[in-house]
Amino acid sequence: MQIFGVDIGGSGIKGAPVDLDRGDLAEERYKVLTPHPATPDAVADGVKEVVGHFDWTGPVGITFPGVVTGGATIRTAANVDKNWIDTDARALLGARLGGCPVTVLNDADAAGVAEMQFGAGRGRRGTVILLTLGTGIGSALFIDGELVPNTELGHLELNGHDAEKRASTKAKEDHELTWEQWARRVTKYLAHVEMLFSPELFIIGGGVSRKADRFLPLIGGIKAEIVPAQLQNNAGIVGAAMRAAKTAT
Ligand code: BGC
């Protein structure tokens, strides 16, 4: 079965039909740049362009980089326009897509759902935490394979700062940190999350998971196993489509 997945990110809005049996894109994904400011209207136009590129008319799963309740309502918007807060994204995006059934979920939760089924978390029980390190830090917490949604562990306080401002890849770029300096911050962050949740496994996602060999060897002193995500930049698209399939049936 194929369902369409869209990933709304800080830099791009990407999407493709997803082959749910393989957990992979059925066609090469299409991407437009995220508008700035990323207002609900402007982002909805971008989503429409991506979905329209494939002439898709069925169910669509869409990720959002903030808290999403009930598959619809946006509650926070740390890295996109604040007008998103309290928007019914399911209604807005569904209308813009000409009435396609739409499901919306947090971007890290979507990536986690995909990794647990098809990637680095396959078959893993116990407590598993996926962290996406990118513009912000996203988190997805799983207990015996079940998602606890909207955990927002990127906003834990670290040395008096919002953790994502210290340990995201954006923080690495903004502060021109070396891999070693950044890895020290990520280690501190992981130690803090480990102190709170004692997970068996950390999965590190986001674009930087492609460069895992540059920083994972620099992270020490964490008891949990730490592995890079496997679906990398497609995890959000795949997870969004998986969620939409679940709601459509
Ligand atoms: C948001 C999260 C999101 C993460 C990654 C954070 O700033 O609060 O909801 O998952 O960024 O995009």
Short mmCIF file of C-alpha atoms and ligand atoms in Angstrom, two decimals:
data_model
loop_
_atom_site.label_atom_id
_atom_site.label_comp_id
_atom_site.label_asym_id
_atom_site.label_seq_id
_atom_site.Cartn_x
_atom_site.Cartn_y
_atom_site.Cartn_z
CA MET A 1 0.00 0.00 0.00
CA GLN A 2 1.13 3.56 -0.69
CA ILE A 3 0.35 6.66 1.38
CA PHE A 4 1.82 10.14 0.97
CA GLY A 5 4.23 11.50 3.59
CA VAL A 6 5.35 15.12 4.03
CA ASP A 7 8.06 16.37 6.38
CA ILE A 8 7.91 20.06 7.30
CA GLY A 9 11.40 21.04 8.39
CA GLY A 10 13.27 24.24 9.23
CA SER A 11 14.90 24.40 5.79
CA GLY A 12 12.73 22.30 3.49
CA ILE A 13 9.27 20.80 2.98
CA LYS A 14 9.82 17.34 1.50
CA GLY A 15 7.44 14.63 0.47
CA ALA A 16 6.87 11.47 -1.52
CA PRO A 17 4.49 8.56 -1.79
CA VAL A 18 5.68 5.90 0.67
CA ASP A 19 5.64 2.16 0.11
CA LEU A 20 4.44 1.03 3.52
CA ASP A 21 5.43 -2.60 3.03
CA ARG A 22 9.07 -1.69 2.46
CA GLY A 23 9.09 1.40 4.68
CA ASP A 24 10.73 3.36 1.92
CA LEU A 25 9.91 6.07 -0.59
CA ALA A 26 8.03 4.72 -3.60
CA GLU A 27 9.32 7.60 -5.75
CA GLU A 28 12.10 10.12 -5.46
CA ARG A 29 11.06 12.81 -2.99
CA TYR A 30 10.26 16.38 -4.02
CA LYS A 31 11.38 19.34 -1.93
CA VAL A 32 10.57 23.03 -1.75
CA LEU A 33 12.31 25.53 0.52
CA THR A 34 10.53 26.35 3.77
CA PRO A 35 9.21 29.91 3.44
CA HIS A 36 10.45 32.59 5.84
CA PRO A 37 8.55 33.54 7.88
CA ALA A 38 7.09 30.02 8.04
CA THR A 39 3.50 31.16 8.58
CA PRO A 40 0.64 28.63 8.42
CA ASP A 41 -0.51 29.99 5.05
CA ALA A 42 2.91 30.06 3.42
CA VAL A 43 3.81 26.56 4.68
CA ALA A 44 0.43 25.22 3.52
CA ASP A 45 1.24 26.53 0.02
CA GLY A 46 4.56 24.65 0.15
CA VAL A 47 2.83 21.43 1.24
CA LYS A 48 0.35 21.85 -1.60
CA GLU A 49 3.17 22.24 -4.11
CA VAL A 50 4.92 19.09 -2.87
CA VAL A 51 1.78 16.93 -2.86
CA GLY A 52 0.56 18.45 -6.15
CA HIS A 53 3.87 17.53 -7.81
CA PHE A 54 2.76 13.88 -7.61
CA ASP A 55 -0.95 14.52 -8.45
CA TRP A 56 -1.73 12.74 -5.17
CA THR A 57 -5.34 12.64 -3.97
CA GLY A 58 -5.39 10.02 -1.13
CA PRO A 59 -4.52 10.26 2.60
CA VAL A 60 -1.52 12.40 3.56
CA GLY A 61 0.57 12.23 6.75
CA ILE A 62 2.40 15.44 7.64
CA THR A 63 5.07 16.11 10.26
CA PHE A 64 5.33 19.38 12.15
CA PRO A 65 8.32 20.65 14.20
CA GLY A 66 6.30 21.28 17.39
CA VAL A 67 3.79 19.69 19.76
CA VAL A 68 0.76 18.30 17.88
CA THR A 69 -2.29 16.97 19.73
CA GLY A 70 -5.04 14.77 18.36
CA GLY A 71 -3.42 14.46 14.93
CA ALA A 72 -4.45 18.03 14.26
CA THR A 73 -3.78 20.90 16.65
CA ILE A 74 -0.44 22.66 16.89
CA ARG A 75 0.51 23.60 20.47
CA THR A 76 4.09 24.89 20.17
CA ALA A 77 6.24 26.40 17.42
CA ALA A 78 9.81 26.86 18.65
CA ASN A 79 11.43 27.18 15.22
CA VAL A 80 8.55 28.26 12.97
CA ASP A 81 6.16 31.22 12.95
CA LYS A 82 4.26 31.57 16.26
CA ASN A 83 0.95 32.00 14.38
CA TRP A 84 0.94 28.19 14.16
CA ILE A 85 0.10 27.92 17.85
CA ASP A 86 -3.51 26.70 18.31
CA THR A 87 -3.95 26.28 14.54
CA ASP A 88 -5.99 23.26 13.45
CA ALA A 89 -3.36 22.08 10.98
CA ARG A 90 -5.43 19.10 9.88
CA ALA A 91 -8.24 21.43 8.76
CA LEU A 92 -5.91 24.02 7.22
CA LEU A 93 -3.77 21.55 5.28
CA GLY A 94 -6.69 19.27 4.38
CA ALA A 95 -8.55 22.22 2.83
CA ARG A 96 -5.42 23.37 0.96
CA LEU A 97 -5.00 19.84 -0.41
CA GLY A 98 -8.52 19.87 -1.82
CA GLY A 99 -10.03 17.68 0.90
CA CYS A 100 -7.39 14.90 1.14
CA PRO A 101 -7.63 13.23 4.61
CA VAL A 102 -4.72 14.66 6.58
CA THR A 103 -3.01 13.51 9.78
CA VAL A 104 -0.40 15.67 11.49
CA LEU A 105 2.18 14.56 14.05
CA ASN A 106 5.39 15.81 15.62
CA ASP A 107 8.44 15.43 13.35
CA ALA A 108 10.60 13.49 15.83
CA ASP A 109 7.68 11.22 16.74
CA ALA A 110 7.25 10.46 13.02
CA ALA A 111 10.96 9.71 12.60
CA GLY A 112 10.83 7.49 15.68
CA VAL A 113 7.82 5.52 14.47
CA ALA A 114 9.64 4.80 11.19
CA GLU A 115 12.92 3.86 12.88
CA MET A 116 11.16 1.51 15.32
CA GLN A 117 9.43 -0.33 12.50
CA PHE A 118 12.00 -0.28 9.68
CA GLY A 119 15.28 1.07 11.04
CA ALA A 120 17.61 1.16 14.03
CA GLY A 121 14.89 0.38 16.60
CA ARG A 122 13.39 -2.67 14.88
CA GLY A 123 12.34 -5.28 17.43
CA ARG A 124 13.73 -3.29 20.35
CA ARG A 125 11.75 -3.52 23.60
CA GLY A 126 12.16 -1.54 26.81
CA THR A 127 12.79 2.20 26.78
CA VAL A 128 14.13 3.57 23.50
CA ILE A 129 14.71 7.27 22.84
CA LEU A 130 15.24 8.74 19.41
CA LEU A 131 16.76 12.22 19.35
CA THR A 132 16.89 14.26 16.16
CA LEU A 133 19.74 16.75 16.16
CA GLY A 134 19.05 19.49 13.60
CA THR A 135 17.67 23.04 13.69
CA GLY A 136 16.26 22.06 17.09
CA ILE A 137 16.38 18.83 19.08
CA GLY A 138 13.38 16.57 18.69
CA SER A 139 12.63 13.50 20.78
CA ALA A 140 10.54 10.34 20.52
CA LEU A 141 10.14 8.06 23.54
CA PHE A 142 9.11 4.42 23.12
CA ILE A 143 8.19 1.94 25.83
CA ASP A 144 8.12 -1.62 24.48
CA GLY A 145 7.58 -0.22 20.99
CA GLU A 146 4.72 2.12 22.01
CA LEU A 147 5.22 5.84 21.39
CA VAL A 148 4.73 8.32 24.22
CA PRO A 149 4.02 11.37 22.01
CA ASN A 150 5.22 14.96 22.28
CA THR A 151 8.00 14.45 24.82
CA GLU A 152 9.93 17.61 23.79
CA LEU A 153 13.19 16.56 25.46
CA GLY A 154 15.04 19.10 23.31
CA HIS A 155 13.79 21.78 25.66
CA LEU A 156 15.26 20.30 28.83
CA GLU A 157 17.43 22.80 30.62
CA LEU A 158 21.15 22.26 30.29
CA ASN A 159 23.54 24.55 32.22
CA GLY A 160 20.77 27.14 32.44
CA HIS A 161 20.02 27.02 28.70
CA ASP A 162 17.41 25.41 26.51
CA ALA A 163 19.23 22.18 25.53
CA GLU A 164 18.59 22.57 21.82
CA LYS A 165 20.30 25.95 21.85
CA ARG A 166 23.48 24.20 23.10
CA ALA A 167 23.53 20.80 21.44
CA SER A 168 21.60 20.95 18.14
CA THR A 169 23.54 20.95 14.88
CA LYS A 170 22.38 24.55 14.43
CA ALA A 171 24.15 25.37 17.71
CA LYS A 172 27.28 23.68 16.32
CA GLU A 173 27.11 25.93 13.24
CA ASP A 174 26.08 29.12 15.08
CA HIS A 175 28.90 28.82 17.61
CA GLU A 176 31.38 27.36 15.09
CA LEU A 177 32.06 24.38 17.35
CA THR A 178 34.52 21.64 16.39
CA TRP A 179 33.23 18.07 16.40
CA GLU A 180 35.03 17.56 19.71
CA GLN A 181 33.45 20.63 21.34
CA TRP A 182 30.01 19.74 20.05
CA ALA A 183 30.36 16.08 21.10
CA ARG A 184 31.11 17.24 24.66
CA ARG A 185 27.81 19.13 24.69
CA VAL A 186 25.90 16.21 23.18
CA THR A 187 27.46 13.91 25.80
CA LYS A 188 26.31 16.19 28.60
CA TYR A 189 22.84 16.28 27.10
CA LEU A 190 22.64 12.49 26.69
CA ALA A 191 23.84 12.02 30.28
CA HIS A 192 21.01 14.27 31.45
CA VAL A 193 18.37 12.41 29.44
CA GLU A 194 19.84 9.10 30.64
CA MET A 195 19.63 10.25 34.26
CA LEU A 196 15.90 10.89 33.77
CA PHE A 197 14.84 7.86 31.69
CA SER A 198 17.58 5.16 31.79
CA PRO A 199 16.84 4.04 28.21
CA GLU A 200 18.30 0.85 26.77
CA LEU A 201 18.93 2.53 23.45
CA PHE A 202 19.47 6.02 22.05
CA ILE A 203 18.90 6.45 18.31
CA ILE A 204 20.50 9.62 16.94
CA GLY A 205 18.61 11.01 13.96
CA GLY A 206 18.57 14.17 11.87
CA GLY A 207 20.82 14.97 8.92
CA VAL A 208 23.91 14.60 11.13
CA SER A 209 23.24 10.86 11.54
CA ARG A 210 24.96 10.50 8.14
CA LYS A 211 28.15 11.75 9.79
CA ALA A 212 27.83 9.49 12.87
CA ASP A 213 31.44 8.33 12.49
CA ARG A 214 32.59 11.92 13.12
CA PHE A 215 31.00 12.28 16.55
CA LEU A 216 29.66 9.02 18.00
CA PRO A 217 33.20 7.78 18.79
CA LEU A 218 33.73 11.03 20.75
CA ILE A 219 30.79 10.34 23.07
CA GLY A 220 31.73 8.43 26.21
CA GLY A 221 30.36 7.55 29.63
CA ILE A 222 26.79 6.81 28.53
CA LYS A 223 25.47 3.42 29.65
CA ALA A 224 22.82 3.05 26.96
CA GLU A 225 23.72 1.80 23.52
CA ILE A 226 23.91 4.70 21.02
CA VAL A 227 23.30 4.10 17.32
CA PRO A 228 22.67 6.33 14.31
CA ALA A 229 19.24 6.35 12.70
CA GLN A 230 19.08 4.26 9.55
CA LEU A 231 16.39 5.95 7.47
CA GLN A 232 18.17 9.27 7.90
CA ASN A 233 16.40 12.12 6.12
CA ASN A 234 13.47 10.01 4.97
CA ALA A 235 12.39 8.85 8.43
CA GLY A 236 9.93 11.72 8.91
CA ILE A 237 8.25 11.17 5.54
CA VAL A 238 7.94 7.41 6.14
CA GLY A 239 6.66 7.83 9.72
CA ALA A 240 4.10 10.44 8.64
CA ALA A 241 2.73 8.09 5.98
CA MET A 242 2.63 5.21 8.50
CA ARG A 243 0.58 7.31 10.89
CA ALA A 244 -1.80 8.45 8.13
CA ALA A 245 -2.32 4.83 7.10
CA LYS A 246 -3.18 3.92 10.67
CA THR A 247 -5.77 6.70 10.95
CA ALA A 248 -7.22 6.00 7.50
CA THR A 249 -8.05 2.35 8.32
C1 BGC B 1 10.42 21.40 18.80
C2 BGC B 1 10.06 19.93 18.67
C3 BGC B 1 10.66 19.38 17.39
C4 BGC B 1 12.15 19.66 17.34
C5 BGC B 1 12.77 19.20 16.04
C6 BGC B 1 11.90 21.56 18.74
O1 BGC B 1 12.25 22.90 18.85
O2 BGC B 1 9.93 21.93 20.02
O3 BGC B 1 8.68 19.75 18.67
O4 BGC B 1 10.44 17.99 17.34
O5 BGC B 1 12.40 21.05 17.50
O6 BGC B 1 12.21 19.84 14.95
#
